[in-house]
């Protein structure tokens, strides 16, 4: 649950702090990338984590996602330029993709089917809490120029650290999933098609469309490329031995 809270909270806490971040870094031209970079990497990586965890085990891959997210959070909080912040937000997104995907996979592994409805309610509560608490916390940190000697908005990233460390401790202590040895392989062609297709569509919808117009050549080209790659991906997956999306 704490892993899911990390990923869910980070999707909402940044929005109210963007004004302060832009002012500090003079990065008005690139502020949308603070959100888009996170969205791109988390969306593209989410489907891959399930297959990777089949190969290497749920707990170790989940903990890898937590550590990746924490490193991204710390570096994002320590950023000294807009470029650094965007890159580290992308790293955060790579970790968040695993947190969101593997939380549900692990619950499916350890919770009996008759109990899963109750856990779906817990998940809904976590998302609801994050949607309310995220903007409030982001606004609180942004309203304070300094907190414990650190610029206020940087705490929207540093606040992830105690929750992430708690998640690592909890998963190490109580998450024991028997590893069933099976022969698995990663569909690399399918993974490349999926990532490039999703990335192209997100570029069209999140970047080129709002900035250049929905009839602009860049928007139409990236949207068309994304749709074409998605169709090829679906066709490829229907023939793949071990598809990324069964």
Tab-separated table of C-alpha atoms in Angstrom:
chain	number	residue	atom	x	y	z
A	1	UNK	CA	0.000	0.000	0.000
A	2	UNK	CA	2.812	2.418	0.819
A	3	UNK	CA	4.346	1.736	-2.586
A	4	UNK	CA	1.089	2.575	-4.331
A	5	UNK	CA	0.703	5.678	-2.162
A	6	UNK	CA	4.124	6.893	-3.309
A	7	UNK	CA	3.230	6.661	-6.985
A	8	UNK	CA	-0.294	8.020	-6.561
A	9	UNK	CA	0.753	10.950	-4.376
A	10	UNK	CA	3.482	12.009	-6.772
A	11	UNK	CA	0.988	12.396	-9.611
A	12	UNK	CA	-0.904	15.123	-7.739
A	13	UNK	CA	1.555	16.804	-5.379
A	14	UNK	CA	3.683	18.457	-8.087
A	15	UNK	CA	0.961	20.438	-9.852
A	16	UNK	CA	0.479	23.051	-7.131
A	17	UNK	CA	4.240	23.626	-6.824
A	18	UNK	CA	4.946	24.195	-10.520
A	19	UNK	CA	4.642	27.978	-10.234
A	20	UNK	CA	7.411	28.138	-7.623
A	21	UNK	CA	9.610	25.707	-9.545
A	22	UNK	CA	9.265	27.744	-12.734
A	23	UNK	CA	10.144	30.956	-10.891
A	24	UNK	CA	13.244	29.430	-9.286
A	25	UNK	CA	14.581	27.923	-12.515
A	26	UNK	CA	13.186	30.484	-14.976
A	27	UNK	CA	11.827	27.528	-16.895
A	28	UNK	CA	8.449	28.636	-18.183
A	29	UNK	CA	9.107	27.219	-21.665
A	30	UNK	CA	9.682	23.719	-20.314
A	31	UNK	CA	7.430	23.492	-17.269
A	32	UNK	CA	5.028	21.014	-18.903
A	33	UNK	CA	7.886	18.520	-19.149
A	34	UNK	CA	8.042	18.259	-15.357
A	35	UNK	CA	4.753	16.369	-15.551
A	36	UNK	CA	5.138	14.893	-19.036
A	37	UNK	CA	8.517	13.226	-18.364
A	38	UNK	CA	7.054	11.401	-15.372
A	39	UNK	CA	3.966	10.402	-17.330
A	40	UNK	CA	5.968	9.148	-20.309
A	41	UNK	CA	8.336	6.889	-18.406
A	42	UNK	CA	5.759	5.536	-15.965
A	43	UNK	CA	3.261	4.735	-18.721
A	44	UNK	CA	5.859	3.114	-20.965
A	45	UNK	CA	7.432	1.007	-18.205
A	46	UNK	CA	4.297	-0.185	-16.393
A	47	UNK	CA	3.491	-3.162	-18.682
A	48	UNK	CA	7.125	-4.350	-18.692
A	49	UNK	CA	7.442	-4.827	-14.952
A	50	UNK	CA	5.034	-7.751	-14.810
A	51	UNK	CA	7.061	-9.788	-17.284
A	52	UNK	CA	10.368	-8.832	-15.663
A	53	UNK	CA	9.016	-9.917	-12.267
A	54	UNK	CA	8.074	-13.282	-13.799
A	55	UNK	CA	11.745	-13.736	-14.640
A	56	UNK	CA	13.430	-12.417	-11.500
A	57	UNK	CA	10.805	-12.553	-8.746
A	58	UNK	CA	8.164	-10.137	-7.482
A	59	UNK	CA	9.886	-8.822	-4.366
A	60	UNK	CA	13.281	-8.015	-5.855
A	61	UNK	CA	11.749	-6.226	-8.854
A	62	UNK	CA	9.300	-4.337	-6.626
A	63	UNK	CA	12.151	-3.236	-4.379
A	64	UNK	CA	14.146	-2.200	-7.437
A	65	UNK	CA	11.201	0.011	-8.450
A	66	UNK	CA	11.090	1.548	-4.965
A	67	UNK	CA	14.825	2.291	-4.972
A	68	UNK	CA	14.618	3.779	-8.485
A	69	UNK	CA	11.727	5.985	-7.388
A	70	UNK	CA	13.578	7.109	-4.257
A	71	UNK	CA	16.760	7.958	-6.156
A	72	UNK	CA	14.702	9.930	-8.668
A	73	UNK	CA	12.890	11.731	-5.834
A	74	UNK	CA	16.092	12.691	-4.033
A	75	UNK	CA	17.786	13.908	-7.210
A	76	UNK	CA	14.666	15.815	-8.310
A	77	UNK	CA	14.620	17.584	-4.950
A	78	UNK	CA	18.308	18.437	-5.311
A	79	UNK	CA	18.000	19.686	-8.912
A	80	UNK	CA	19.715	22.937	-9.800
A	81	UNK	CA	18.169	23.443	-13.248
A	82	UNK	CA	15.002	22.686	-15.179
A	83	UNK	CA	16.857	20.163	-17.344
A	84	UNK	CA	18.019	18.206	-14.311
A	85	UNK	CA	14.548	18.249	-12.800
A	86	UNK	CA	12.963	16.922	-15.993
A	87	UNK	CA	15.527	14.107	-16.280
A	88	UNK	CA	15.098	13.060	-12.656
A	89	UNK	CA	11.316	13.207	-12.964
A	90	UNK	CA	11.708	10.726	-15.805
A	91	UNK	CA	13.731	8.501	-13.467
A	92	UNK	CA	10.992	8.820	-10.864
A	93	UNK	CA	8.478	7.707	-13.470
A	94	UNK	CA	10.481	4.555	-14.220
A	95	UNK	CA	10.176	3.580	-10.579
A	96	UNK	CA	6.538	4.620	-10.332
A	97	UNK	CA	5.624	2.367	-13.257
A	98	UNK	CA	6.804	-0.628	-11.244
A	99	UNK	CA	5.078	0.517	-8.056
A	100	UNK	CA	1.716	0.820	-9.785
A	101	UNK	CA	1.978	-2.393	-11.783
A	102	UNK	CA	3.467	-4.736	-9.201
A	103	UNK	CA	1.222	-3.668	-6.327
A	104	UNK	CA	-1.718	-5.235	-8.141
A	105	UNK	CA	0.314	-8.226	-9.327
A	106	UNK	CA	1.531	-9.005	-5.805
A	107	UNK	CA	-1.959	-8.708	-4.356
A	108	UNK	CA	-3.117	-11.183	-6.996
A	109	UNK	CA	-0.366	-13.571	-5.875
A	110	UNK	CA	-0.952	-13.483	-2.124
A	111	UNK	CA	-4.642	-12.627	-1.634
A	112	UNK	CA	-7.372	-15.253	-2.220
A	113	UNK	CA	-9.902	-14.338	-4.933
A	114	UNK	CA	-12.744	-13.871	-2.450
A	115	UNK	CA	-10.708	-11.244	-0.558
A	116	UNK	CA	-9.623	-9.210	-3.566
A	117	UNK	CA	-12.742	-7.061	-3.648
A	118	UNK	CA	-11.868	-5.722	-0.206
A	119	UNK	CA	-8.373	-4.853	-1.342
A	120	UNK	CA	-9.759	-3.055	-4.377
A	121	UNK	CA	-11.561	-0.851	-1.884
A	122	UNK	CA	-8.268	-0.186	-0.103
A	123	UNK	CA	-6.675	0.773	-3.419
A	124	UNK	CA	-9.524	3.144	-4.141
A	125	UNK	CA	-9.041	4.738	-0.731
A	126	UNK	CA	-5.320	5.228	-1.416
A	127	UNK	CA	-6.039	6.948	-4.742
A	128	UNK	CA	-8.733	9.078	-3.120
A	129	UNK	CA	-6.404	10.069	-0.284
A	130	UNK	CA	-3.618	10.985	-2.691
A	131	UNK	CA	-5.919	13.073	-4.884
A	132	UNK	CA	-6.882	15.158	-1.842
A	133	UNK	CA	-3.614	15.167	0.108
A	134	UNK	CA	-1.324	15.721	-2.894
A	135	UNK	CA	-2.463	19.233	-3.861
A	136	UNK	CA	-2.766	20.230	-0.193
A	137	UNK	CA	0.778	19.118	0.616
A	138	UNK	CA	2.111	20.661	-2.581
A	139	UNK	CA	0.464	23.954	-1.701
A	140	UNK	CA	1.725	23.807	1.885
A	141	UNK	CA	5.326	23.245	0.855
A	142	UNK	CA	5.109	25.892	-1.873
A	143	UNK	CA	3.789	28.507	0.554
A	144	UNK	CA	6.917	28.208	2.705
A	145	UNK	CA	10.117	29.718	1.351
A	146	UNK	CA	12.237	27.547	3.660
A	147	UNK	CA	11.488	24.416	5.687
A	148	UNK	CA	14.360	23.173	7.867
A	149	UNK	CA	16.753	25.206	5.753
A	150	UNK	CA	15.548	23.700	2.460
A	151	UNK	CA	13.524	25.516	-0.226
A	152	UNK	CA	9.875	24.688	0.381
A	153	UNK	CA	8.952	23.145	-2.978
A	154	UNK	CA	11.835	20.656	-2.778
A	155	UNK	CA	9.983	18.881	0.013
A	156	UNK	CA	7.383	17.639	-2.470
A	157	UNK	CA	10.121	15.223	-3.560
A	158	UNK	CA	11.900	14.683	-0.240
A	159	UNK	CA	8.652	13.673	1.466
A	160	UNK	CA	8.762	10.474	-0.585
A	161	UNK	CA	11.946	9.296	1.139
A	162	UNK	CA	10.542	8.162	4.530
A	163	UNK	CA	7.582	6.438	2.869
A	164	UNK	CA	9.875	4.682	0.416
A	165	UNK	CA	12.284	3.532	3.112
A	166	UNK	CA	9.315	2.233	5.122
A	167	UNK	CA	8.154	0.317	2.034
A	168	UNK	CA	11.577	-1.293	1.646
A	169	UNK	CA	11.635	-2.360	5.296
A	170	UNK	CA	8.088	-3.740	5.169
A	171	UNK	CA	8.608	-5.696	1.958
A	172	UNK	CA	11.890	-7.132	3.232
A	173	UNK	CA	10.271	-8.231	6.491
A	174	UNK	CA	6.875	-9.575	5.443
A	175	UNK	CA	6.707	-10.027	1.666
A	176	UNK	CA	7.664	-13.637	1.045
A	177	UNK	CA	6.297	-14.910	-2.261
A	178	UNK	CA	7.393	-18.403	-3.292
A	179	UNK	CA	9.237	-18.176	-6.580
A	180	UNK	CA	7.983	-20.728	-9.080
A	181	UNK	CA	10.697	-21.503	-11.585
A	182	UNK	CA	9.302	-21.351	-15.095
A	183	UNK	CA	10.870	-20.732	-18.438
A	184	UNK	CA	9.979	-17.178	-19.401
A	185	UNK	CA	11.270	-14.821	-22.038
A	186	UNK	CA	10.737	-11.152	-22.780
A	187	UNK	CA	9.155	-10.204	-26.081
A	188	UNK	CA	11.690	-7.513	-26.970
A	189	UNK	CA	10.100	-6.603	-30.300
A	190	UNK	CA	6.714	-6.204	-28.630
A	191	UNK	CA	8.271	-4.137	-25.844
A	192	UNK	CA	9.937	-1.762	-28.325
A	193	UNK	CA	6.740	-1.398	-30.350
A	194	UNK	CA	4.688	-0.727	-27.234
A	195	UNK	CA	7.086	1.817	-25.727
A	196	UNK	CA	7.575	3.748	-28.980
A	197	UNK	CA	3.856	3.673	-29.753
A	198	UNK	CA	2.820	4.906	-26.312
A	199	UNK	CA	5.577	7.523	-26.282
A	200	UNK	CA	4.538	8.871	-29.690
A	201	UNK	CA	0.895	9.151	-28.634
A	202	UNK	CA	1.811	10.877	-25.378
A	203	UNK	CA	4.040	13.337	-27.235
A	204	UNK	CA	1.159	14.150	-29.570
A	205	UNK	CA	-1.405	14.572	-26.788
A	206	UNK	CA	0.747	16.134	-24.046
A	207	UNK	CA	3.343	18.185	-25.936
A	208	UNK	CA	2.785	18.960	-29.612
A	209	UNK	CA	-1.014	19.251	-29.510
A	210	UNK	CA	-1.260	21.792	-26.673
A	211	UNK	CA	1.821	23.769	-27.789
A	212	UNK	CA	1.624	23.738	-31.602
A	213	UNK	CA	-2.053	23.041	-32.270
A	214	UNK	CA	-3.924	19.841	-33.036
A	215	UNK	CA	-3.624	20.289	-36.818
A	216	UNK	CA	0.100	21.001	-36.771
A	217	UNK	CA	2.355	18.667	-38.740
A	218	UNK	CA	4.294	17.533	-35.659
A	219	UNK	CA	1.074	16.645	-33.848
A	220	UNK	CA	-0.394	14.728	-36.777
A	221	UNK	CA	2.878	12.941	-37.507
A	222	UNK	CA	3.472	11.745	-33.943
A	223	UNK	CA	-0.187	10.808	-33.472
A	224	UNK	CA	-0.207	8.868	-36.745
A	225	UNK	CA	3.055	7.153	-35.852
A	226	UNK	CA	1.715	6.223	-32.425
A	227	UNK	CA	-1.491	4.773	-33.869
A	228	UNK	CA	0.407	2.830	-36.543
A	229	UNK	CA	2.882	1.398	-34.022
A	230	UNK	CA	0.038	0.480	-31.678
A	231	UNK	CA	-1.731	-1.439	-34.444
A	232	UNK	CA	1.508	-3.244	-35.354
A	233	UNK	CA	2.044	-3.998	-31.658
A	234	UNK	CA	-1.409	-5.566	-31.304
A	235	UNK	CA	-0.840	-7.691	-34.407
A	236	UNK	CA	2.605	-8.766	-33.190
A	237	UNK	CA	1.296	-9.636	-29.728
A	238	UNK	CA	-1.406	-11.867	-31.216
A	239	UNK	CA	1.384	-14.012	-32.715
A	240	UNK	CA	4.012	-13.745	-29.944
A	241	UNK	CA	4.919	-16.804	-27.878
A	242	UNK	CA	4.940	-14.815	-24.618
A	243	UNK	CA	3.187	-11.490	-25.266
A	244	UNK	CA	3.795	-8.449	-23.094
A	245	UNK	CA	0.030	-8.036	-22.764
A	246	UNK	CA	-1.598	-11.502	-22.717
